[in-house]
Coordinates of C-alpha atoms and ligand atoms in Angstrom, one line a residue:
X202 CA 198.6 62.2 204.0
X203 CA 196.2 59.6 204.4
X204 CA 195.5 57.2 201.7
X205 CA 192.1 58.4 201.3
X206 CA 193.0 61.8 200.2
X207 CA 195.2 60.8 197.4
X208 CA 193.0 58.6 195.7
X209 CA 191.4 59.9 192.7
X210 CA 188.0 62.2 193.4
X211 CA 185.5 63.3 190.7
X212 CA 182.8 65.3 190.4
X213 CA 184.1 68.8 191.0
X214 CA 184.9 71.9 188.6
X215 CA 184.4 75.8 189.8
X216 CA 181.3 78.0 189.0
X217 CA 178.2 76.0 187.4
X218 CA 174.3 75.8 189.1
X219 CA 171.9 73.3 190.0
X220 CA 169.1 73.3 187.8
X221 CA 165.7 72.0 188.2
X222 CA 165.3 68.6 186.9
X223 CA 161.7 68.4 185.2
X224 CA 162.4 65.1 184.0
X225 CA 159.3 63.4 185.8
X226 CA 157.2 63.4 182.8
X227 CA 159.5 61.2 180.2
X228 CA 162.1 59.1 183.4
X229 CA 160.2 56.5 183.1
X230 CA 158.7 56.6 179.6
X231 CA 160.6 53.6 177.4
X232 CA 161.3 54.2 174.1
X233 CA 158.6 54.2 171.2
X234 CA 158.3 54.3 167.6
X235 CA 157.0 57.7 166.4
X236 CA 153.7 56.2 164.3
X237 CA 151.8 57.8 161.1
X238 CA 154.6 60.1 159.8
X239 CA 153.5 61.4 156.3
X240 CA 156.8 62.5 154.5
X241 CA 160.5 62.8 155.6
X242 CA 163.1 65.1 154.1
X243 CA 166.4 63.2 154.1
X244 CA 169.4 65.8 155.2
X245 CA 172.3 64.8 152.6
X246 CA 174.6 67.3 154.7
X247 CA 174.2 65.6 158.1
X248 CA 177.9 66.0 158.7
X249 CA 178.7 70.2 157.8
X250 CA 180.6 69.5 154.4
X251 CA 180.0 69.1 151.0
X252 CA 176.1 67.3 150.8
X253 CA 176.2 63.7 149.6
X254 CA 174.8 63.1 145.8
X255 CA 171.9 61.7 145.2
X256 CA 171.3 58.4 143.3
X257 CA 167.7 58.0 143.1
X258 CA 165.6 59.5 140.8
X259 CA 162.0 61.5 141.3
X260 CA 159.2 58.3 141.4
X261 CA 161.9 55.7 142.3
X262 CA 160.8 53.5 145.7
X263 CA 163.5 53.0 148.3
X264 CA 163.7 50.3 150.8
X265 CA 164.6 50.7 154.4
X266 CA 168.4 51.1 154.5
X267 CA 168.6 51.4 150.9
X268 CA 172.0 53.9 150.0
X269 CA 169.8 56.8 148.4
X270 CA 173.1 59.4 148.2
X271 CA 176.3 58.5 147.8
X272 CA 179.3 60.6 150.5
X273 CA 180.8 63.4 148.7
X274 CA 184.5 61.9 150.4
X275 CA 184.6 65.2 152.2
X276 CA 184.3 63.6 155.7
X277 CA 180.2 63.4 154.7
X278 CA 178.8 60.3 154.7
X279 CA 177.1 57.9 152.8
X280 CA 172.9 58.3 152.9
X281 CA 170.4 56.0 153.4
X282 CA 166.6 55.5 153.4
X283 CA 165.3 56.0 157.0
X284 CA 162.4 54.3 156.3
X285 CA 160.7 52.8 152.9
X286 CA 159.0 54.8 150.4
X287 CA 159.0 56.6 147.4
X288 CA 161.3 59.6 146.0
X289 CA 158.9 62.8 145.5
X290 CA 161.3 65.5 145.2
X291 CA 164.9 67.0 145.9
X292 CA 164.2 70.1 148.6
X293 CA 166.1 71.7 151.5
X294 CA 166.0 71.1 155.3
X295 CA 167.6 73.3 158.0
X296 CA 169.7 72.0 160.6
X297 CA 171.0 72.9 164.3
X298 CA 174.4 74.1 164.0
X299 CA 176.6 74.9 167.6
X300 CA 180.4 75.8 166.6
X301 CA 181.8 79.0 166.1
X302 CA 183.5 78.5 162.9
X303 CA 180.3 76.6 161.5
X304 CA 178.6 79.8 162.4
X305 CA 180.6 82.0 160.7
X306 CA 180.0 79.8 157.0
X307 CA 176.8 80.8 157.3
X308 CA 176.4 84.0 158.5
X309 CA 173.6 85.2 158.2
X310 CA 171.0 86.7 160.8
X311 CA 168.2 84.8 159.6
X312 CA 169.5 81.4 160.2
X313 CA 172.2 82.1 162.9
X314 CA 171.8 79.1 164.8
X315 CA 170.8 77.1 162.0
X316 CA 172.4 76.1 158.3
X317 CA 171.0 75.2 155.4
X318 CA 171.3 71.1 154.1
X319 CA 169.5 69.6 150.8
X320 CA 167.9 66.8 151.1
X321 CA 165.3 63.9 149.9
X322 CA 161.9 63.6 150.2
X323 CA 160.2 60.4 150.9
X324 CA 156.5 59.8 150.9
X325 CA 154.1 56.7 150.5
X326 CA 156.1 55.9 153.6
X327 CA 156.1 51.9 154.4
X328 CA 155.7 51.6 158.7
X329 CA 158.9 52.4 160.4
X330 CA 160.8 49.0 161.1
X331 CA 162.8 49.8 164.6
X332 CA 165.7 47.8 165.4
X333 CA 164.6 45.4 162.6
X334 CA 168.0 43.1 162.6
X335 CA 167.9 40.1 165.5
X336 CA 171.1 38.0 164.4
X337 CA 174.6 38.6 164.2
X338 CA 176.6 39.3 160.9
X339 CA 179.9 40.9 162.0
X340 CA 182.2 38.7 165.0
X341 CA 183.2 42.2 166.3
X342 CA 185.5 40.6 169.2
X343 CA 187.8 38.6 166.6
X344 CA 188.2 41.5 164.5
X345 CA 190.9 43.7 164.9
X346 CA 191.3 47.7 165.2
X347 CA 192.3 48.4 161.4
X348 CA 189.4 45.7 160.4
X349 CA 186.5 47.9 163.0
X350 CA 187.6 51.3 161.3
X351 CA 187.0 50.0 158.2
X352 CA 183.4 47.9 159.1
X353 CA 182.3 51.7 161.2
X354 CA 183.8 53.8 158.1
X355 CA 181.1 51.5 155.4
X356 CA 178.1 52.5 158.0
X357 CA 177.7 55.9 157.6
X358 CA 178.1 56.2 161.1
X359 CA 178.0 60.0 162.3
X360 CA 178.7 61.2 166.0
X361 CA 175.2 62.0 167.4
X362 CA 176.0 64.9 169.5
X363 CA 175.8 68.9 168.5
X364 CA 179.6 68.6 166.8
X365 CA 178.0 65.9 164.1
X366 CA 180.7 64.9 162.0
X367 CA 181.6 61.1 160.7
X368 CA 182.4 58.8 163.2
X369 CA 185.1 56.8 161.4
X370 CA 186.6 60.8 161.1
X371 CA 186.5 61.2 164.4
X372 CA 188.4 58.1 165.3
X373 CA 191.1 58.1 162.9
X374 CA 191.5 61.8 164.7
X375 CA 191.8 60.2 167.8
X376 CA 194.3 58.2 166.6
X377 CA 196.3 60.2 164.9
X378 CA 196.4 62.7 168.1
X379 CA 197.2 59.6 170.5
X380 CA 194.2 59.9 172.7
X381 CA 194.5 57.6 176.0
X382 CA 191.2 57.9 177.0
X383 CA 187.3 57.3 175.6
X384 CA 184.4 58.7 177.9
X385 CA 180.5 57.9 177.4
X386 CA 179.3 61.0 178.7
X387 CA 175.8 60.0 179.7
X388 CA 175.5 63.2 182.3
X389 CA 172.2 64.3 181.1
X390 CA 171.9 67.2 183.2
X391 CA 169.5 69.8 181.7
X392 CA 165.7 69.6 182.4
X393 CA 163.4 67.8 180.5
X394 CA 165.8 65.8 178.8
X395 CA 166.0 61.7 179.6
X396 CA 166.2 60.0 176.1
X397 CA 170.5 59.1 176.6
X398 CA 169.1 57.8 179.8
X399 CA 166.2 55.8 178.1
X400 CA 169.0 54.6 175.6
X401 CA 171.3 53.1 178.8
X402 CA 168.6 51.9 180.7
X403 CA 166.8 49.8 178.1
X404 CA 169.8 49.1 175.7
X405 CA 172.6 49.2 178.1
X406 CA 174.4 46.3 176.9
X407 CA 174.2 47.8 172.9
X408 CA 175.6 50.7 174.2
X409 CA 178.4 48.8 176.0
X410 CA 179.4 46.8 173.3
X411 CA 179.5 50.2 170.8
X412 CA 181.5 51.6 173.4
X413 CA 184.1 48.9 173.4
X414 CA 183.7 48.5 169.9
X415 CA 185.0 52.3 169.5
X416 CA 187.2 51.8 171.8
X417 CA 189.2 49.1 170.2
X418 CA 189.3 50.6 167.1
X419 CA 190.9 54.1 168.8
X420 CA 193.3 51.3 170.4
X421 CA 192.3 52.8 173.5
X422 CA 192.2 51.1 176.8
X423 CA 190.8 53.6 179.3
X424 CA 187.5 53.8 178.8
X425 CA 185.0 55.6 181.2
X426 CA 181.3 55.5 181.2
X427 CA 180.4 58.8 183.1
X428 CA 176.8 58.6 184.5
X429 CA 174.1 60.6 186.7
X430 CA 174.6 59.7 190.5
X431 CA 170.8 59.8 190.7
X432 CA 170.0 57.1 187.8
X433 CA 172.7 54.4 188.8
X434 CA 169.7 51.8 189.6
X435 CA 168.7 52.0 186.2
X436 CA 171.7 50.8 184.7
X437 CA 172.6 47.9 186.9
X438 CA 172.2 46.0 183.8
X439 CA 175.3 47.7 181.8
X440 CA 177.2 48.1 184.6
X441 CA 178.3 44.3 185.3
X442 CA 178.6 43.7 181.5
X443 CA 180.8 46.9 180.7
X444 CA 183.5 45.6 183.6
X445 CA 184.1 42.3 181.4
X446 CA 185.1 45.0 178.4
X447 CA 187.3 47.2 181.2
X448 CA 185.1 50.1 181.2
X449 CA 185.2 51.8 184.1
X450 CA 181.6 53.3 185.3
X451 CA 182.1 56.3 187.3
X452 CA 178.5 58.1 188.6
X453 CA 179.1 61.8 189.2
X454 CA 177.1 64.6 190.6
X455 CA 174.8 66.6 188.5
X456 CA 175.7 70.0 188.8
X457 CA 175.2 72.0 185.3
X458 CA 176.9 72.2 182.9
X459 CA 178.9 69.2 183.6
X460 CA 177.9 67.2 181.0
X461 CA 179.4 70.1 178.1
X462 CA 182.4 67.8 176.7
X463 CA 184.9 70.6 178.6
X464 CA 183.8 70.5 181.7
X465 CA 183.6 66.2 181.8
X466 CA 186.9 66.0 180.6
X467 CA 188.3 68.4 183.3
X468 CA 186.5 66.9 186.0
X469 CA 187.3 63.0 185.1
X470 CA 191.2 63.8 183.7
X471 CA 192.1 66.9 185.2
X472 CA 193.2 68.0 181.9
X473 CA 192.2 71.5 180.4
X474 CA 190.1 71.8 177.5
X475 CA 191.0 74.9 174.9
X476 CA 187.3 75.1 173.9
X477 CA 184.0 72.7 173.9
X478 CA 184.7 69.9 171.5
X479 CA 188.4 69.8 171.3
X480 CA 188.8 67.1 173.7
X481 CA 191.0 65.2 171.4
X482 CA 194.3 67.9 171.9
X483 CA 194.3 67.0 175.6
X484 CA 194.5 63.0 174.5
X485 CA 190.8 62.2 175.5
X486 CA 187.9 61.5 173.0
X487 CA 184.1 61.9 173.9
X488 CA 181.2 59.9 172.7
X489 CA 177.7 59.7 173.7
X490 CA 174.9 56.7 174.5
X491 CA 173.4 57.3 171.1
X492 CA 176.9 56.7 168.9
X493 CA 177.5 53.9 170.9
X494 CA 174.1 52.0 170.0
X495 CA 173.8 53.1 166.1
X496 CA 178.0 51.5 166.3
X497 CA 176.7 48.4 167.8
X498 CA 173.9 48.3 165.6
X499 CA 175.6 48.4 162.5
X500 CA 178.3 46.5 163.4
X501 CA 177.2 43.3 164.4
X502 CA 174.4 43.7 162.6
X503 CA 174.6 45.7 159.9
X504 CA 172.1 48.4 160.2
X505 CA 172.5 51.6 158.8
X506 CA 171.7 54.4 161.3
X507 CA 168.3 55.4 160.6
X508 CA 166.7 56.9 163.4
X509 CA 167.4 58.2 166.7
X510 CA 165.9 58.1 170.3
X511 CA 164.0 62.2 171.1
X512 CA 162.5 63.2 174.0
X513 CA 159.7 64.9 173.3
X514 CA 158.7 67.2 176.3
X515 CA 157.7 70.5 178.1
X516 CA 154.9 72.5 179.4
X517 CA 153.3 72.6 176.2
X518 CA 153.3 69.3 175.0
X519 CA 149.8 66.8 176.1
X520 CA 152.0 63.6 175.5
X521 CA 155.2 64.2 176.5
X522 CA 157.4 60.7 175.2
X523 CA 161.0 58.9 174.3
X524 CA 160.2 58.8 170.5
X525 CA 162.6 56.8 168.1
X526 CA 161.9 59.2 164.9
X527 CA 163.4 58.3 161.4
X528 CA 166.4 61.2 160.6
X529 CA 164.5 63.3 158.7
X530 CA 161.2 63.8 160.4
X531 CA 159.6 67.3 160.0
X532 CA 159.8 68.5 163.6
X533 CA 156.0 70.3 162.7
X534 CA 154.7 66.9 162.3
X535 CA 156.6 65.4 165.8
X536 CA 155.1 68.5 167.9
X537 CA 151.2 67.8 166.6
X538 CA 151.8 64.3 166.7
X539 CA 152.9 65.2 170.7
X540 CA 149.7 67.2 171.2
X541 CA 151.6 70.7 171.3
X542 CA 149.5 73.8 171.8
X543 CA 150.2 75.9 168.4
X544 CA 150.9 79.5 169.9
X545 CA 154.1 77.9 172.3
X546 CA 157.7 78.7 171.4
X547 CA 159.6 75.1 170.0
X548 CA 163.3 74.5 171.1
X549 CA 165.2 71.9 169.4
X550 CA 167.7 70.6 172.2
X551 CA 167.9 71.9 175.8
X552 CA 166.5 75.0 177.0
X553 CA 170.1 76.1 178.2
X554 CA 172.1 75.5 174.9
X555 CA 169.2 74.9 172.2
X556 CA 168.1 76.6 169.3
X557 CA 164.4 78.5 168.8
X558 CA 162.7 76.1 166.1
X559 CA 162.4 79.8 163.3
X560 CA 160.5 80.2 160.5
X561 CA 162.9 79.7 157.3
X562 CA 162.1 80.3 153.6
X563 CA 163.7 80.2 150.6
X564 CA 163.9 83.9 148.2
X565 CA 160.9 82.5 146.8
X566 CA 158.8 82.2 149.9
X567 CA 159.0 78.4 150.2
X568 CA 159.2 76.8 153.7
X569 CA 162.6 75.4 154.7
X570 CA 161.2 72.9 157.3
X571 CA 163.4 71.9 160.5
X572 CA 163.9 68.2 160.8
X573 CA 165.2 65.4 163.2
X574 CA 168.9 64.8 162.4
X575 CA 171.8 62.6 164.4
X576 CA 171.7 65.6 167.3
X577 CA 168.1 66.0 168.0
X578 CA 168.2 64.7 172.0
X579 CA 165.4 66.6 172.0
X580 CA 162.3 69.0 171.2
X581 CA 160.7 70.7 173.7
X582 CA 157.3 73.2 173.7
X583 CA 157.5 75.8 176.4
X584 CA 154.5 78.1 177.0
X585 CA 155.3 81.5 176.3
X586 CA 155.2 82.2 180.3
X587 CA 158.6 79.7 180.5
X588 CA 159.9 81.1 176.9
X589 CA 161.9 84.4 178.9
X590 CA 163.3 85.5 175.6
X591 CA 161.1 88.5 175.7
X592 CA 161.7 90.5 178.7
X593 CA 163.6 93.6 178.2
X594 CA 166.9 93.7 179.1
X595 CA 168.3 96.4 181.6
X596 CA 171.3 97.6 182.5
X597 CA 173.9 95.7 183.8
X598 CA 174.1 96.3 187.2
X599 CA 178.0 94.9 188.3
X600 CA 176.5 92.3 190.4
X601 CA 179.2 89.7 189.9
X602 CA 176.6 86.6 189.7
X603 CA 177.4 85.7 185.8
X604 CA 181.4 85.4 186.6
X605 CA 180.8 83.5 189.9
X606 CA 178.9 81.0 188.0
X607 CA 180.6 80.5 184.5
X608 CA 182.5 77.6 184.5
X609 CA 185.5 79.0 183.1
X610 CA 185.3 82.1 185.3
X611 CA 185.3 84.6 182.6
X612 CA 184.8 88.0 183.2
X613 CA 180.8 87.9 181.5
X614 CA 180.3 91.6 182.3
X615 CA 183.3 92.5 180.6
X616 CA 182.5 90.4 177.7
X617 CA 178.9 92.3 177.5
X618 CA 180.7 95.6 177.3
X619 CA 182.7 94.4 174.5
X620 CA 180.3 93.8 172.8
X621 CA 178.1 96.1 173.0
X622 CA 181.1 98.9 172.2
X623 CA 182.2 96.4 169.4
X624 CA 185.9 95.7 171.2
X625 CA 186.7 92.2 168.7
X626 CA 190.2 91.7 170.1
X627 CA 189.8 92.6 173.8
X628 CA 186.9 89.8 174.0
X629 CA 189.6 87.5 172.6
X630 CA 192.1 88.5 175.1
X631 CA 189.6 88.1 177.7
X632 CA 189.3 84.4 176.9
X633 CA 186.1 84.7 175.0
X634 CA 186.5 81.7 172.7
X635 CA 186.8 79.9 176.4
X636 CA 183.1 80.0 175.9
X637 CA 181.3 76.7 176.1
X638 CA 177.8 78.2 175.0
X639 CA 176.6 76.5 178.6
X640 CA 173.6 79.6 178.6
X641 CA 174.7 79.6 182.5
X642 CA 175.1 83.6 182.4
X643 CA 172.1 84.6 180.9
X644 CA 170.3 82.2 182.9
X645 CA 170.9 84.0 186.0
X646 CA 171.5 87.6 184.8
X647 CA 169.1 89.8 187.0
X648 CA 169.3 92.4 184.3
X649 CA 168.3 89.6 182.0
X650 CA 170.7 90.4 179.5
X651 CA 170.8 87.8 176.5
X652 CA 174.9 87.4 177.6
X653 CA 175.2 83.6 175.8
X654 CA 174.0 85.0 172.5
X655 CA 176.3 87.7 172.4
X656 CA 179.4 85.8 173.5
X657 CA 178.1 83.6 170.2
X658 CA 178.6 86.7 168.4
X659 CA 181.5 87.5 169.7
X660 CA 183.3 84.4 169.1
X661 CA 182.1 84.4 165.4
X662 CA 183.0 87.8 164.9
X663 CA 186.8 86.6 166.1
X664 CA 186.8 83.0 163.7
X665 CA 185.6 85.4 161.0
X666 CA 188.5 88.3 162.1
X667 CA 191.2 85.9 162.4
X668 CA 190.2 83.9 159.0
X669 CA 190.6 87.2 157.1
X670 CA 194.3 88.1 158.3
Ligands
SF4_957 S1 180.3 82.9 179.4 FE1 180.0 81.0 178.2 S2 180.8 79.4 179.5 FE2 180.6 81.3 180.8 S3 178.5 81.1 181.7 FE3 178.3 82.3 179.8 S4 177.7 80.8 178.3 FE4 178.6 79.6 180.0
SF4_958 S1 174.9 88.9 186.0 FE1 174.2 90.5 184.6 S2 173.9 92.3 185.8 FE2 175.2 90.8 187.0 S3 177.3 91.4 186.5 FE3 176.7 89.8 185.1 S4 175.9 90.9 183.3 FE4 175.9 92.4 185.0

């Protein structure tokens, strides 16, 4: 065997599609400060656990930063002002929610998709201050990994991906479960959506040192920065830096859905993830570009995360931008600020694994607004030509495409029969909960059944079966 062929190759798992990129409109768009926001409501449930108390009053005014709710020590965090102004009331928010068992707390067909956080409402708001810290307060590379965990666990630090939970959690997790390796999966691979390459390309060396920063306090030494083959010229300034901190940077090809946590970890360590987002059993932890900048910016200079970087996009928006919106942010008042025609269908995240913005009210008919939180990557406006929700389905018609195509080759056609004759436990035998919500099947279903939504249901109708034996 020649030495080539035994050197490690990347880049390659079964099934999966090439989908269009649609990015032109926001590649090249640097990141901006969303201007003339009236009001934010503060989630104090960011992380899906007991909400954080409050410890401002109605009429009291808050600085930038300021702790406004304190954690309730139930892996939620502490909360702080996103931007200065003044309490005007306590209220509710709803929030994108992607796990199974999350889904099964709050089941209910009105929200599925979506739960239910209080929160804070800020008004009289002073101008967003971006990235207001210039000098260092924290010497990050004299301290040492029990000394970071503390310094990340004060921040209020959360993990900005779909599977929000609190970042000095996550990494005392990792610990505890030995993980060798940390990836930064930057593999941005669903259309539209550029703001983790905005991130790397104009704050590169942030991320790098959040990476490392991480990194040391998991006392991990492999470290991986998994990019897009396509956008390596953008990031020749991380690149050089994230070698001096032993980071490997390994550019892969952008065939979907390889940038679902599963699939990344399969193709970069050959290791076989039980389900999306328990990457830490196999001994590898996963972090994105966004984590990695809010960890650098708090801990060298102690800034609490307050805002995150959206891309605003689709065929229905006039300005498509990179926006860096205060947490918080009605998601209303980010579309009209974006110039979005009012009759087009709203998706928070991709248009493969996203959620439909709904309508939510409380029993009394008051609105229960969306807002930006820590896993808001993006919010797209598709006309209701590109929104296919509403074709009718038909019947399935055997032709194989969904199986080919899933990336954990499971029998999709099957699946639909179960659920449609209500078969719980030969779903689960059938490697339902296999599932990474990738949208892949009902993407290319001819018969245009909704298959991703009703593997959801599936899977919750198993958590939900095999919490009550
Ligand atoms: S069954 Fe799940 S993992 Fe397979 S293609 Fe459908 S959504 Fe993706
Ligand atoms: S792609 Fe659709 S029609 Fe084809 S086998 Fe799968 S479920 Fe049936």
């Amino acid at each position: 065997m020649s030495l080539k062929l035994i050197r490690p190759r990347y880049g390659t798992f079964s099934g999966g599609i090439d989908l269009p990129d649609e990015k032109d409109a926001t590649l090249e768009s640097p990141i901006t400060p969303i201007e003339h926001l009236s009001h934010l409501y503060v989630p104090l449930a960011p992380v899906h656990t007991t909400p954080a108390k409050p410890i401002v009053s109605i009429g009291q005014r808050v600085h930038q930063g300021e702790k406004i709710a304190q954690s309730s020590g139930d892996g939620q965090v502490d909360i702080f002002a996103p931007v200065a102004g003044r309490v005007s009331k306590f209220c509710q928010v709803i929030l994108p929610v992607n796990t199974p068992a999350s889904l099964c707390q709050n089941r209910d067909e009105y929200i599925i998709g979506w739960r239910v956080s209080p929160a804070i409402e800020l008004v009289d708001l002073d101008e967003f201050e971006p990235f207001p810290s210039t000098s260092s307060t924290y010497d990050w590379l004299a301290a040492d990994d029990i000394s970071l965990c503390e310094r990340i666990a004060e921040g209020g630090l959360i993990t900005f991906n779909q599977r929000t939970v609190a970042l000095a959690n996550y990494i005392s997790a990792a610990r505890n479960a030995g993980v060798d390796t940390l990836i930064a999966n930057v593999m941005e691979n669903t259309p539209y959506i550029t703001s983790d390459h905005r991130i790397l390309t104009e704050r590169g060396l942030e991320v790098i040192g959040g990476l490392s920063i991480i990194a040391r306090a998991m006392k991990v030494s492999n470290v991986i920065l998994a990019v897009d083959h396509r956008r390596t010229d953008s990031y020749r300034q991380a690149i050089a830096p994230s070698r001096l901190h032993g980071i490997r940077t390994i550019a892969l090809a952008n065939k979907y859905p390889i940038g679902s946590t599963a699939i990344i970890i399969r193709v970069l360590t050959r290791r076989r993830v039980r389900a999306e987002g328990e990457g830490l059993e196999v001994g590898v932890a996963v972090v994105d570009a966004a984590t990695c900048l809010a960890t650098y910016r708090w801990v060298v200079f102690g800034e609490v995360p307050a805002a995150r970087v959206v891309t605003v996009s689709g065929p229905a928006v006039k300005n498509p931008a990179n926006l860096l919106i205060p947490f918080g942010a009605e998601v209303g008042e980010v579309f009209a600020s974006a110039g979005a025609e009012p009759d087009c269908v709203t998706i928070h995240g991709s248009v493969m694994t996203g959620n439909e913005i709904i309508k939510c009210t409380t029993p009394t008919g008051e609105s229960i607004p969306a807002v930006v939180s820590a896993s808001t990557n993006a919010l797209l406006a598709m006309d209701q030509q590109s929104a296919s929700d509403d074709v009718t389905p038909t019947p399935c018609i055997r032709c194989g495409w969904c199986s080919d195509s899933c990336p954990f080759r499971l029998n999709v056609a099957a699946l639909n029969d179960d659920f449609e004759l209500g078969r719980i436990n030969s779903a689960k035998r059938r490697g339902c909960m296999y599932c990474i919500d990738c949208g892949i099947c009902s993407y290319i279903c001819p018969a245009r059944l909704p298959l991703a939504r009703r593997i959801k249901l599936l899977k919750l109708a198993i958590v939900e079966e095999t919490a009550r034996r």
